[in-house]
CSV table of C-alpha atoms in Angstrom, one decimal:
chain,number,residue,atom,x,y,z
Y,1,MET,CA,-97.9,99.4,132.9
Y,2,SER,CA,-96.0,101.5,130.3
Y,3,PRO,CA,-97.1,100.6,126.7
Y,4,ASN,CA,-94.7,101.4,123.8
Y,5,PRO,CA,-95.6,104.9,122.6
Y,6,ASP,CA,-94.7,103.9,119.0
Y,7,TYR,CA,-98.2,102.3,118.9
Y,8,VAL,CA,-101.7,103.3,119.5
Y,9,TYR,CA,-104.0,101.3,121.8
Y,10,CYS,CA,-107.8,100.6,121.8
Y,11,THR,CA,-109.5,102.5,124.6
Y,12,ILE,CA,-112.0,99.6,125.0
Y,13,CYS,CA,-109.9,96.4,124.9
Y,14,GLY,CA,-106.3,97.7,125.5
Y,15,MET,CA,-104.7,96.0,122.5
Y,16,ALA,CA,-102.7,97.8,119.8
Y,17,LEU,CA,-104.8,99.3,116.9
Y,18,ASP,CA,-104.6,98.0,113.4
Y,19,ASP,CA,-106.0,98.9,109.9
Y,20,GLY,CA,-109.6,98.6,111.0
Y,21,THR,CA,-109.9,101.6,113.3
Y,22,VAL,CA,-112.7,103.9,114.4
Y,23,VAL,CA,-112.2,107.2,116.3
Y,24,LEU,CA,-114.8,108.5,118.8
Y,25,ALA,CA,-114.7,112.2,119.6
Y,26,GLY,CA,-116.5,113.9,122.5
Y,27,PRO,CA,-116.3,116.2,125.5
Y,28,TYR,CA,-113.6,115.9,128.2
Y,29,TRP,CA,-113.6,117.2,131.7
Y,30,PRO,CA,-110.3,117.3,133.7
Y,31,THR,CA,-110.8,115.9,137.2
Y,32,TYR,CA,-110.2,119.3,138.7
Y,33,ASP,CA,-113.2,120.5,136.7
Y,34,ALA,CA,-116.8,119.6,137.6
Y,35,ILE,CA,-118.7,117.0,135.7
Y,36,PRO,CA,-122.1,118.1,134.5
Y,37,LEU,CA,-125.1,116.5,136.1
Y,38,GLU,CA,-126.6,115.6,132.7
Y,39,THR,CA,-124.5,113.3,130.6
Y,40,SER,CA,-127.2,111.4,128.6
Y,41,ASN,CA,-126.6,113.3,125.3
Y,42,LEU,CA,-122.9,114.0,124.8
Y,43,GLY,CA,-122.9,114.5,121.1
Y,44,VAL,CA,-120.3,111.8,120.4
Y,45,ILE,CA,-118.9,111.8,116.8
Y,46,ARG,CA,-117.6,108.7,115.0
Y,47,TYR,CA,-114.8,108.9,112.4
Y,48,ALA,CA,-113.1,106.3,110.2
Y,49,ALA,CA,-109.3,106.5,110.9
Y,50,GLU,CA,-105.9,105.4,109.7
Y,51,VAL,CA,-103.3,104.3,112.2
Y,52,ASP,CA,-99.7,105.5,112.0
Y,53,HIS,CA,-96.6,104.5,114.1
Y,54,TYR,CA,-93.3,105.8,115.3
Y,55,PRO,CA,-94.7,107.6,117.2
Y,56,GLY,CA,-98.3,106.3,117.4
Y,57,LYS,CA,-101.0,108.6,116.1
Y,58,LEU,CA,-104.2,108.6,114.1
Y,59,PHE,CA,-105.4,110.3,110.9
Y,60,LEU,CA,-109.1,111.2,110.8
Y,61,LEU,CA,-110.7,110.3,107.4
Y,62,PRO,CA,-111.3,111.7,104.9
Y,63,SER,CA,-109.6,115.0,106.1
Y,64,ARG,CA,-106.4,113.2,107.3
Y,65,GLU,CA,-106.4,115.5,110.4
Y,66,GLU,CA,-103.7,114.2,112.7
Y,67,VAL,CA,-104.7,113.5,116.3
Y,68,TYR,CA,-103.2,111.9,119.3
Y,69,PRO,CA,-105.7,109.7,121.1
Y,70,GLN,CA,-106.8,110.0,124.8
Y,71,HIS,CA,-105.3,113.5,125.2
Y,72,PRO,CA,-107.2,116.7,125.8
Y,73,TYR,CA,-107.6,119.2,123.0
Y,74,HIS,CA,-108.9,122.8,123.4
Y,75,ILE,CA,-112.5,123.2,122.3
Y,76,ASP,CA,-113.3,125.6,119.4
Y,77,TYR,CA,-116.6,127.0,120.6
Y,78,GLN,CA,-117.5,127.8,117.0
Y,79,SER,CA,-117.1,124.4,115.5
Y,80,ASP,CA,-117.5,122.3,118.7
Y,81,LYS,CA,-120.8,123.8,119.9
Y,82,GLN,CA,-122.2,120.4,120.8
Y,83,TRP,CA,-119.7,120.1,123.6
Y,84,ASP,CA,-120.4,123.5,125.2
Y,85,THR,CA,-120.6,121.9,128.7
Y,86,ALA,CA,-116.9,121.0,128.6
Y,87,LYS,CA,-113.6,123.0,128.4
Y,88,ALA,CA,-111.8,120.3,126.3
Y,89,LYS,CA,-112.4,117.5,123.9
Y,90,MET,CA,-110.8,114.1,123.3
Y,91,TYR,CA,-110.3,111.6,120.6
Y,92,MET,CA,-110.3,107.8,121.3
Y,93,GLY,CA,-109.2,105.1,119.0
Y,94,ILE,CA,-111.0,101.8,119.1
Y,95,HIS,CA,-110.9,98.7,116.9
Y,96,ALA,CA,-113.7,98.5,114.3
Y,97,ALA,CA,-114.4,95.1,115.8
Y,98,CYS,CA,-114.6,96.6,119.3
Y,99,ASP,CA,-117.0,99.3,117.9
Y,100,ASN,CA,-119.1,96.5,116.4
Y,101,LEU,CA,-119.2,94.6,119.6
Y,102,ALA,CA,-120.0,97.7,121.6
Y,103,GLN,CA,-123.0,98.6,119.4
Y,104,ARG,CA,-124.3,95.1,120.0
Y,105,ALA,CA,-123.7,95.2,123.7
Y,106,LEU,CA,-125.5,98.5,124.0
Y,107,GLU,CA,-128.6,96.9,122.4
Y,108,SER,CA,-128.4,93.7,124.5
Y,109,VAL,CA,-130.8,93.2,127.4
Y,110,SER,CA,-128.0,91.5,129.3
Y,111,ASN,CA,-126.2,94.8,129.6
Y,112,ASN,CA,-128.2,97.3,131.8
Y,113,LYS,CA,-125.4,99.6,132.8
Y,114,ILE,CA,-124.1,100.9,129.5
Y,115,VAL,CA,-127.1,101.5,127.2
Y,116,THR,CA,-126.2,104.5,125.0
Y,117,ILE,CA,-123.1,105.7,123.1
Y,118,SER,CA,-123.0,108.6,125.6
Y,119,ASP,CA,-122.8,106.0,128.5
Y,120,LEU,CA,-119.9,104.3,126.7
Y,121,TRP,CA,-118.1,107.6,126.0
Y,122,PHE,CA,-118.5,108.8,129.6
Y,123,THR,CA,-117.1,105.5,130.9
Y,124,LEU,CA,-114.0,105.7,128.7
Y,125,GLU,CA,-113.5,109.4,129.2
Y,126,ARG,CA,-113.6,109.1,133.0
Y,127,ARG,CA,-111.0,106.3,132.8
Y,128,CYS,CA,-108.7,108.5,130.8
Y,129,ALA,CA,-109.3,111.4,133.2
Y,130,SER,CA,-108.5,109.2,136.1
Y,131,TYR,CA,-105.2,108.2,134.5
Y,132,LEU,CA,-104.2,111.7,133.5
Y,133,GLU,CA,-105.0,113.0,137.0
Y,134,GLN,CA,-102.7,110.4,138.5
Y,135,ARG,CA,-99.9,111.3,136.1
Y,136,LEU,CA,-100.2,115.0,137.2
Y,137,LEU,CA,-99.2,113.8,140.6
Y,138,GLU,CA,-96.2,112.0,139.3
Y,139,ARG,CA,-93.4,112.9,136.9
Y,140,PRO,CA,-94.6,112.5,133.3
Y,141,SER,CA,-92.5,110.3,131.1
Y,142,PRO,CA,-92.3,109.8,127.3
Y,143,THR,CA,-94.5,106.7,127.5
Y,144,ASP,CA,-97.4,108.9,128.5
Y,145,MET,CA,-97.8,109.8,124.9
Y,146,ASN,CA,-99.9,106.7,124.3
Y,147,TYR,CA,-101.4,104.8,127.2
Y,148,VAL,CA,-103.9,102.2,128.2
Y,149,PRO,CA,-106.2,103.5,130.9
Y,150,PRO,CA,-106.4,101.5,134.1
Y,151,ILE,CA,-109.8,100.0,134.8
Y,152,THR,CA,-111.5,98.6,137.9
Y,153,ASN,CA,-110.3,95.4,139.4
Y,154,ASN,CA,-112.6,95.3,142.5
Y,155,SER,CA,-115.9,93.5,142.7
Y,156,PRO,CA,-119.1,95.5,143.5
Y,157,GLY,CA,-119.1,96.6,147.1
Y,158,GLN,CA,-115.4,96.4,147.5
Y,159,PRO,CA,-113.0,99.4,147.8
Y,160,LEU,CA,-112.0,100.9,144.4
Y,161,SER,CA,-108.9,99.2,142.9
Y,162,LEU,CA,-107.5,100.1,139.5
Y,163,GLY,CA,-105.3,98.1,137.2
Y,164,PHE,CA,-105.1,96.1,134.0
Y,165,GLU,CA,-106.2,92.6,135.0
Y,166,ARG,CA,-109.7,92.9,133.6
Y,167,TYR,CA,-108.4,93.4,130.1
Y,168,TYR,CA,-107.9,89.7,130.4
Y,169,VAL,CA,-104.7,89.6,128.4
Y,170,PRO,CA,-101.1,89.1,129.6
Y,171,VAL,CA,-99.6,92.6,130.2
Y,172,TYR,CA,-96.6,91.9,128.0
Y,173,CYS,CA,-98.9,91.3,125.0
Y,174,MET,CA,-100.5,94.7,125.6
Y,175,GLU,CA,-97.3,96.7,126.0
Y,176,LYS,CA,-95.6,95.7,122.7
Y,177,TRP,CA,-92.0,96.1,123.8
Y,178,GLY,CA,-90.9,93.0,121.9
Y,179,ASP,CA,-91.6,90.3,124.5
Y,180,GLU,CA,-95.2,89.8,123.5
Y,181,TRP,CA,-96.4,86.6,121.9
Y,182,GLU,CA,-99.3,85.6,119.7
Y,183,GLY,CA,-102.4,84.2,121.2
Y,184,TRP,CA,-106.2,84.0,120.8
Y,185,TRP,CA,-106.4,87.7,121.7
Y,186,ASP,CA,-104.9,88.5,118.2
Y,187,GLU,CA,-107.7,86.8,116.3
Y,188,ASP,CA,-110.7,88.5,114.6
Y,189,PRO,CA,-113.7,88.5,117.0
Y,190,ILE,CA,-116.3,89.2,114.4
Y,191,LYS,CA,-115.7,87.0,111.3
Y,192,ILE,CA,-115.2,83.6,112.8
Y,193,ILE,CA,-115.0,80.7,110.4
Y,194,ASP,CA,-117.0,77.5,111.2
Y,195,LEU,CA,-118.2,78.9,114.5
Y,196,THR,CA,-121.5,77.0,114.5
Y,197,SER,CA,-120.0,73.6,113.6
Y,198,LYS,CA,-117.2,74.0,116.2
Y,199,LEU,CA,-119.7,74.9,118.9
Y,200,LEU,CA,-121.9,71.9,118.0
Y,201,SER,CA,-119.0,69.6,118.1
Y,202,ASN,CA,-119.0,70.2,121.9
Y,203,LEU,CA,-122.6,69.4,122.4
Y,204,GLU,CA,-123.0,66.1,124.3
Y,205,ARG,CA,-125.8,63.6,124.3
Y,206,LEU,CA,-127.4,62.9,127.7
Y,207,ASP,CA,-126.8,59.4,129.1
Y,208,GLY,CA,-129.4,59.6,131.8
Y,209,SER,CA,-126.9,60.3,134.6
Y,210,SER,CA,-127.1,63.5,136.7
Y,211,ILE,CA,-125.6,66.6,135.2
Y,212,GLN,CA,-122.8,68.2,137.1
Y,213,PHE,CA,-120.8,71.3,136.4
Y,214,SER,CA,-117.8,72.7,138.2
Y,215,THR,CA,-115.9,75.4,136.3
Y,216,GLU,CA,-118.5,76.8,133.9
Y,217,ALA,CA,-120.3,80.1,134.2
Y,218,SER,CA,-120.9,81.4,137.7
Y,219,SER,CA,-124.4,80.9,139.2
Y,220,GLU,CA,-124.9,84.7,139.3
Y,221,GLN,CA,-123.9,85.1,135.7
Y,222,ILE,CA,-126.0,82.3,134.3
Y,223,SER,CA,-128.9,83.4,136.5
Y,224,ASP,CA,-128.9,86.9,135.0
Y,225,HIS,CA,-129.0,85.4,131.5
Y,226,VAL,CA,-131.8,83.0,132.4
Y,227,ASP,CA,-133.8,85.7,134.1
Y,228,ASN,CA,-133.4,87.9,131.1
Y,229,PHE,CA,-134.6,85.1,128.8
Y,230,PHE,CA,-137.7,84.4,130.9
Y,231,ARG,CA,-138.4,88.1,131.4
Y,232,ASP,CA,-138.5,88.6,127.6
Y,233,THR,CA,-140.4,85.3,126.7
Y,234,LYS,CA,-142.6,85.1,129.8
Y,235,LEU,CA,-142.5,81.3,129.6
Y,236,PHE,CA,-142.8,80.7,133.3
Y,237,LEU,CA,-142.6,82.5,136.6
Y,238,LYS,CA,-139.2,83.5,137.8
Y,239,GLY,CA,-138.0,81.1,140.5
Y,240,ASP,CA,-138.9,77.8,138.8
Y,241,SER,CA,-135.6,76.0,138.6
Y,242,ASN,CA,-136.8,72.9,136.7
Y,243,ILE,CA,-135.7,73.9,133.3
Y,244,SER,CA,-135.9,71.3,130.5
Y,245,GLN,CA,-133.1,70.8,128.0
Y,246,SER,CA,-135.3,72.2,125.2
Y,247,ILE,CA,-135.7,75.4,127.1
Y,248,TRP,CA,-131.9,75.4,127.7
Y,249,LYS,CA,-131.5,75.2,124.0
Y,250,GLU,CA,-133.7,78.3,123.5
Y,251,ILE,CA,-131.6,80.1,126.2
Y,252,PHE,CA,-128.4,79.1,124.3
Y,253,LEU,CA,-129.8,80.4,121.0
Y,254,GLN,CA,-130.3,83.8,122.7
Y,255,ILE,CA,-126.9,84.3,124.1
Y,256,PRO,CA,-126.2,87.9,123.0
Y,257,PHE,CA,-122.7,87.4,121.7
Y,258,LEU,CA,-123.9,84.5,119.5
Y,259,TRP,CA,-125.7,86.6,117.0
Y,260,ASP,CA,-124.1,84.8,114.0
Y,261,LEU,CA,-125.0,81.3,115.0
Y,262,ASP,CA,-126.5,79.3,112.1
Y,263,VAL,CA,-129.8,78.3,113.8
Y,264,GLU,CA,-130.9,76.2,110.9
Y,265,ALA,CA,-127.7,74.1,111.2
Y,266,VAL,CA,-128.3,73.7,114.9
Y,267,ASN,CA,-131.9,72.5,114.3
Y,268,ILE,CA,-130.8,70.1,111.6
Y,269,LYS,CA,-128.3,68.5,113.9
Y,270,THR,CA,-130.4,68.3,117.1
Y,271,ASP,CA,-134.1,68.1,116.1
Y,272,SER,CA,-134.3,65.0,114.0
Y,273,ASP,CA,-137.5,64.0,115.9
Y,274,ALA,CA,-140.0,65.7,118.2
Y,275,GLY,CA,-138.4,64.6,121.4
Y,276,ASP,CA,-134.8,64.9,120.3
Y,277,GLY,CA,-134.3,68.3,122.0
Y,278,GLU,CA,-134.2,66.5,125.4
Y,279,LYS,CA,-131.4,64.1,124.4
Y,280,TRP,CA,-128.8,66.8,124.2
Y,281,ASN,CA,-127.0,68.5,127.1
Y,282,TRP,CA,-127.8,72.1,126.2
Y,283,GLU,CA,-127.4,73.2,129.8
Y,284,LYS,CA,-123.7,72.2,129.9
Y,285,LEU,CA,-123.0,73.9,126.6
Y,286,THR,CA,-124.8,77.1,127.6
Y,287,ARG,CA,-122.8,77.3,130.9
Y,288,GLN,CA,-119.5,76.6,129.1
Y,289,VAL,CA,-120.1,79.4,126.5
Y,290,MET,CA,-121.3,81.8,129.2
Y,291,SER,CA,-118.2,81.2,131.3
Y,292,SER,CA,-116.3,84.4,131.8
Y,293,PRO,CA,-112.6,85.1,131.4
Y,294,HIS,CA,-110.4,85.5,134.4
Y,295,ALA,CA,-107.3,87.8,134.9
Y,296,PRO,CA,-104.0,86.3,133.7
Y,297,PRO,CA,-101.3,85.7,136.3
Y,298,PRO,CA,-98.9,88.6,136.7
Y,299,ASP,CA,-95.9,86.5,135.7
Y,300,ALA,CA,-97.5,85.0,132.5
Y,301,ALA,CA,-95.0,84.4,129.8
Y,302,SER,CA,-94.9,82.8,126.4
Y,303,TYR,CA,-93.1,79.7,127.7
Y,304,ARG,CA,-95.5,79.3,130.7
Y,305,ASP,CA,-98.9,80.6,129.8
Y,306,GLU,CA,-101.0,77.8,131.3
Y,307,GLY,CA,-102.5,80.3,133.7
Y,308,VAL,CA,-103.9,82.5,130.9
Y,309,TRP,CA,-107.7,82.1,130.4
Y,310,SER,CA,-109.1,80.2,127.4
Y,311,TYR,CA,-112.2,78.3,126.7
Y,312,ASN,CA,-110.1,75.1,127.2
Y,313,ASP,CA,-110.5,75.8,131.0
Y,314,VAL,CA,-114.1,74.6,130.8
Y,315,GLY,CA,-113.5,71.9,128.2
Y,316,LEU,CA,-114.8,73.9,125.2
Y,317,ASP,CA,-113.1,73.6,121.8
Y,318,VAL,CA,-113.9,76.7,119.8
Y,319,PRO,CA,-112.1,79.0,117.3
Y,320,ASP,CA,-109.6,81.5,118.9
Y,321,GLY,CA,-111.6,84.4,117.6
Y,322,PHE,CA,-114.6,83.4,119.7
Y,323,ALA,CA,-112.4,83.5,122.9
Y,324,ASN,CA,-111.4,87.1,121.9
Y,325,ARG,CA,-115.1,88.0,121.3
Y,326,ARG,CA,-115.9,86.6,124.8
Y,327,ARG,CA,-113.1,88.7,126.3
Y,328,ILE,CA,-114.2,92.0,124.7
Y,329,TRP,CA,-117.8,91.3,125.5
Y,330,GLN,CA,-116.9,90.8,129.2
Y,331,ILE,CA,-114.9,94.1,129.2
Y,332,LEU,CA,-118.1,95.8,127.9
Y,333,GLU,CA,-120.3,94.1,130.5
Y,334,ASP,CA,-117.9,95.1,133.3
Y,335,MET,CA,-118.4,98.8,132.4
Y,336,SER,CA,-120.5,101.2,134.3
Y,337,PRO,CA,-120.6,105.0,134.0
Y,338,ASN,CA,-117.6,106.5,135.9
Y,339,ASP,CA,-116.7,103.2,137.4
Y,340,VAL,CA,-113.3,104.7,138.2
Y,341,GLN,CA,-115.0,107.4,140.3
Y,342,ALA,CA,-113.0,110.3,138.7
Y,343,GLY,CA,-114.0,113.9,139.3
Y,344,ILE,CA,-116.9,115.5,141.1
Y,345,VAL,CA,-120.4,116.2,139.9
Y,346,ALA,CA,-121.2,119.9,139.5
Y,347,ALA,CA,-123.2,121.4,142.4
Y,348,ASP,CA,-126.6,122.6,141.4
Y,349,THR,CA,-126.7,126.3,140.7
Y,350,TYR,CA,-130.3,126.8,141.9
Y,351,THR,CA,-129.6,128.2,145.3
Y,352,ARG,CA,-133.3,128.6,146.2
Y,353,THR,CA,-133.7,124.8,146.0
Y,354,THR,CA,-134.7,123.3,149.4
Y,355,LYS,CA,-135.4,119.6,148.4
Y,356,TRP,CA,-134.5,116.8,146.1
Y,357,VAL,CA,-137.0,114.7,144.1
Y,358,VAL,CA,-136.0,111.0,143.9
Y,359,TYR,CA,-137.1,108.6,141.2
Y,360,ALA,CA,-136.0,104.9,141.1
Y,361,GLY,CA,-136.7,101.7,139.1
Y,362,ALA,CA,-135.4,98.5,137.6
Y,363,SER,CA,-134.6,100.2,134.3
Y,364,LYS,CA,-134.1,103.7,132.9
Y,365,GLU,CA,-137.5,103.4,131.2
Y,366,SER,CA,-139.4,102.4,134.4
Y,367,LEU,CA,-138.5,105.1,136.8
Y,368,SER,CA,-141.2,106.3,139.2
Y,369,LYS,CA,-141.2,108.9,141.9
Y,370,VAL,CA,-140.3,107.4,145.3
Y,371,GLY,CA,-140.2,110.5,147.4
Y,372,GLU,CA,-138.7,113.8,148.2
Y,373,VAL,CA,-135.8,114.6,150.6
Y,374,ALA,CA,-134.6,117.8,152.2
Y,375,ARG,CA,-131.3,118.9,150.9
Y,376,THR,CA,-128.5,119.1,153.5
Y,377,GLY,CA,-125.3,120.2,151.9
Y,378,PHE,CA,-124.0,118.2,148.9
Y,379,GLU,CA,-124.4,114.7,150.3
Y,380,THR,CA,-127.9,113.4,151.0
Y,381,LYS,CA,-128.7,109.8,151.8
Y,382,TYR,CA,-131.9,108.1,150.8
Y,383,SER,CA,-133.2,104.5,151.1
Y,384,LEU,CA,-134.4,103.1,147.8
Y,385,PRO,CA,-137.1,100.4,147.2
Y,386,SER,CA,-135.9,96.8,146.8
Y,387,GLY,CA,-135.0,96.0,143.2
Y,388,SER,CA,-134.0,99.5,142.3
Y,389,GLU,CA,-131.2,99.4,139.6
Y,390,TRP,CA,-131.4,103.0,138.4
Y,391,VAL,CA,-132.0,106.3,140.2
Y,392,LYS,CA,-132.8,109.8,139.1
Y,393,VAL,CA,-132.3,112.7,141.4
Y,394,GLY,CA,-133.2,116.2,140.5
Y,395,ALA,CA,-133.2,119.6,142.2
Y,396,PHE,CA,-136.8,120.8,142.6
Y,397,ALA,CA,-137.2,124.5,142.3
Y,398,GLY,CA,-140.9,124.8,143.0
Y,399,ASP,CA,-141.9,125.1,139.3
Y,400,ASP,CA,-143.2,121.6,138.8
Y,401,HIS,CA,-140.2,120.2,137.0
Y,402,LEU,CA,-136.7,118.9,137.8
Y,403,ARG,CA,-133.6,120.8,137.2
Y,404,ASN,CA,-130.1,119.3,136.7
Y,405,SER,CA,-131.5,115.8,136.8
Y,406,SER,CA,-129.3,112.8,136.0
Y,407,VAL,CA,-130.1,109.1,135.6
Y,408,VAL,CA,-127.3,106.9,137.1
Y,409,PRO,CA,-127.0,103.2,138.1
Y,410,VAL,CA,-127.4,102.3,141.7
Y,411,THR,CA,-124.1,101.5,143.4
Y,412,LYS,CA,-124.5,98.5,145.7
């Protein structure tokens, strides 16, 4: 894909930036340079910014310093001391709306892979590094001035595949060469008029027949959300599948990207008497709202866009801005640190080290020591306990503490 360089693109969602723009600044490591083991505190700086076109560029506010996003800049070791582990720095432009959603996603229990602003920066920075490395192997062209970084297309456990499908928007609408068309992806994902009333208009009364679903949220996706709900509320033991409609309602109310739902309006409509909660099909509505976008067909065009995802696919009638919110939220949930596998981790410099100490757990906060393993070169394999989602490996130098430790998600 070769976006029009006269515009600037959001590093999170891939669409052209507009008046509401935020710039993130942080360290950058070219792929030929080693990545530091510790990336938990990268000193990311946030700026308000103004977008300019022809060619696309950004002005940092209030200084109006001109920068070109997603390109390396030399570090000034006097003014950029917080990035002393890197040889370069980078600026990334993102929509203010995407910044808003990212902050909410970082705080959400449903997202256990990207939990800090440093995690987010490292993910985006590695995507840019991967793209720039590939361009070094090819002949650069003027369109490299502004670009959208390719992201992972493959499912977990499959070979790495990069592309633009998981931006969930027709490629023509991202490139802005004049053949784009308007769609729900252009709508404001934050300020959505009549969201609660439109959602409730889809809520069906139960008629006593069996409930069947076909195209709503995947079983894995809805299971994760349900598990998170019961883990937080401790209502019943995990594994009980007999969930009442009143419980499905509570699950619906805690969908993380429905923070602006008018709960009072929901209760007025559905709780007119004590047993009324069981008369509504909350399970179906929850599954519909949780349904995830799918990649558009490669030949999607304005005159034939029936293959482009929308909530209509699952029979849900909602404002277009809510579909865009769901798209961006899914992009954030898809992320994991260095998911494009760019660069190599710096070798530990403590040559006297003879063993690794391994910690693992279901979350970053619940890591416990699971063992020690002799170091053999730079690749050491170790079996982790069942349920391990995060692992911390550190070089043990015999002085009762870890050196060069790093907490990373388990790759399955």
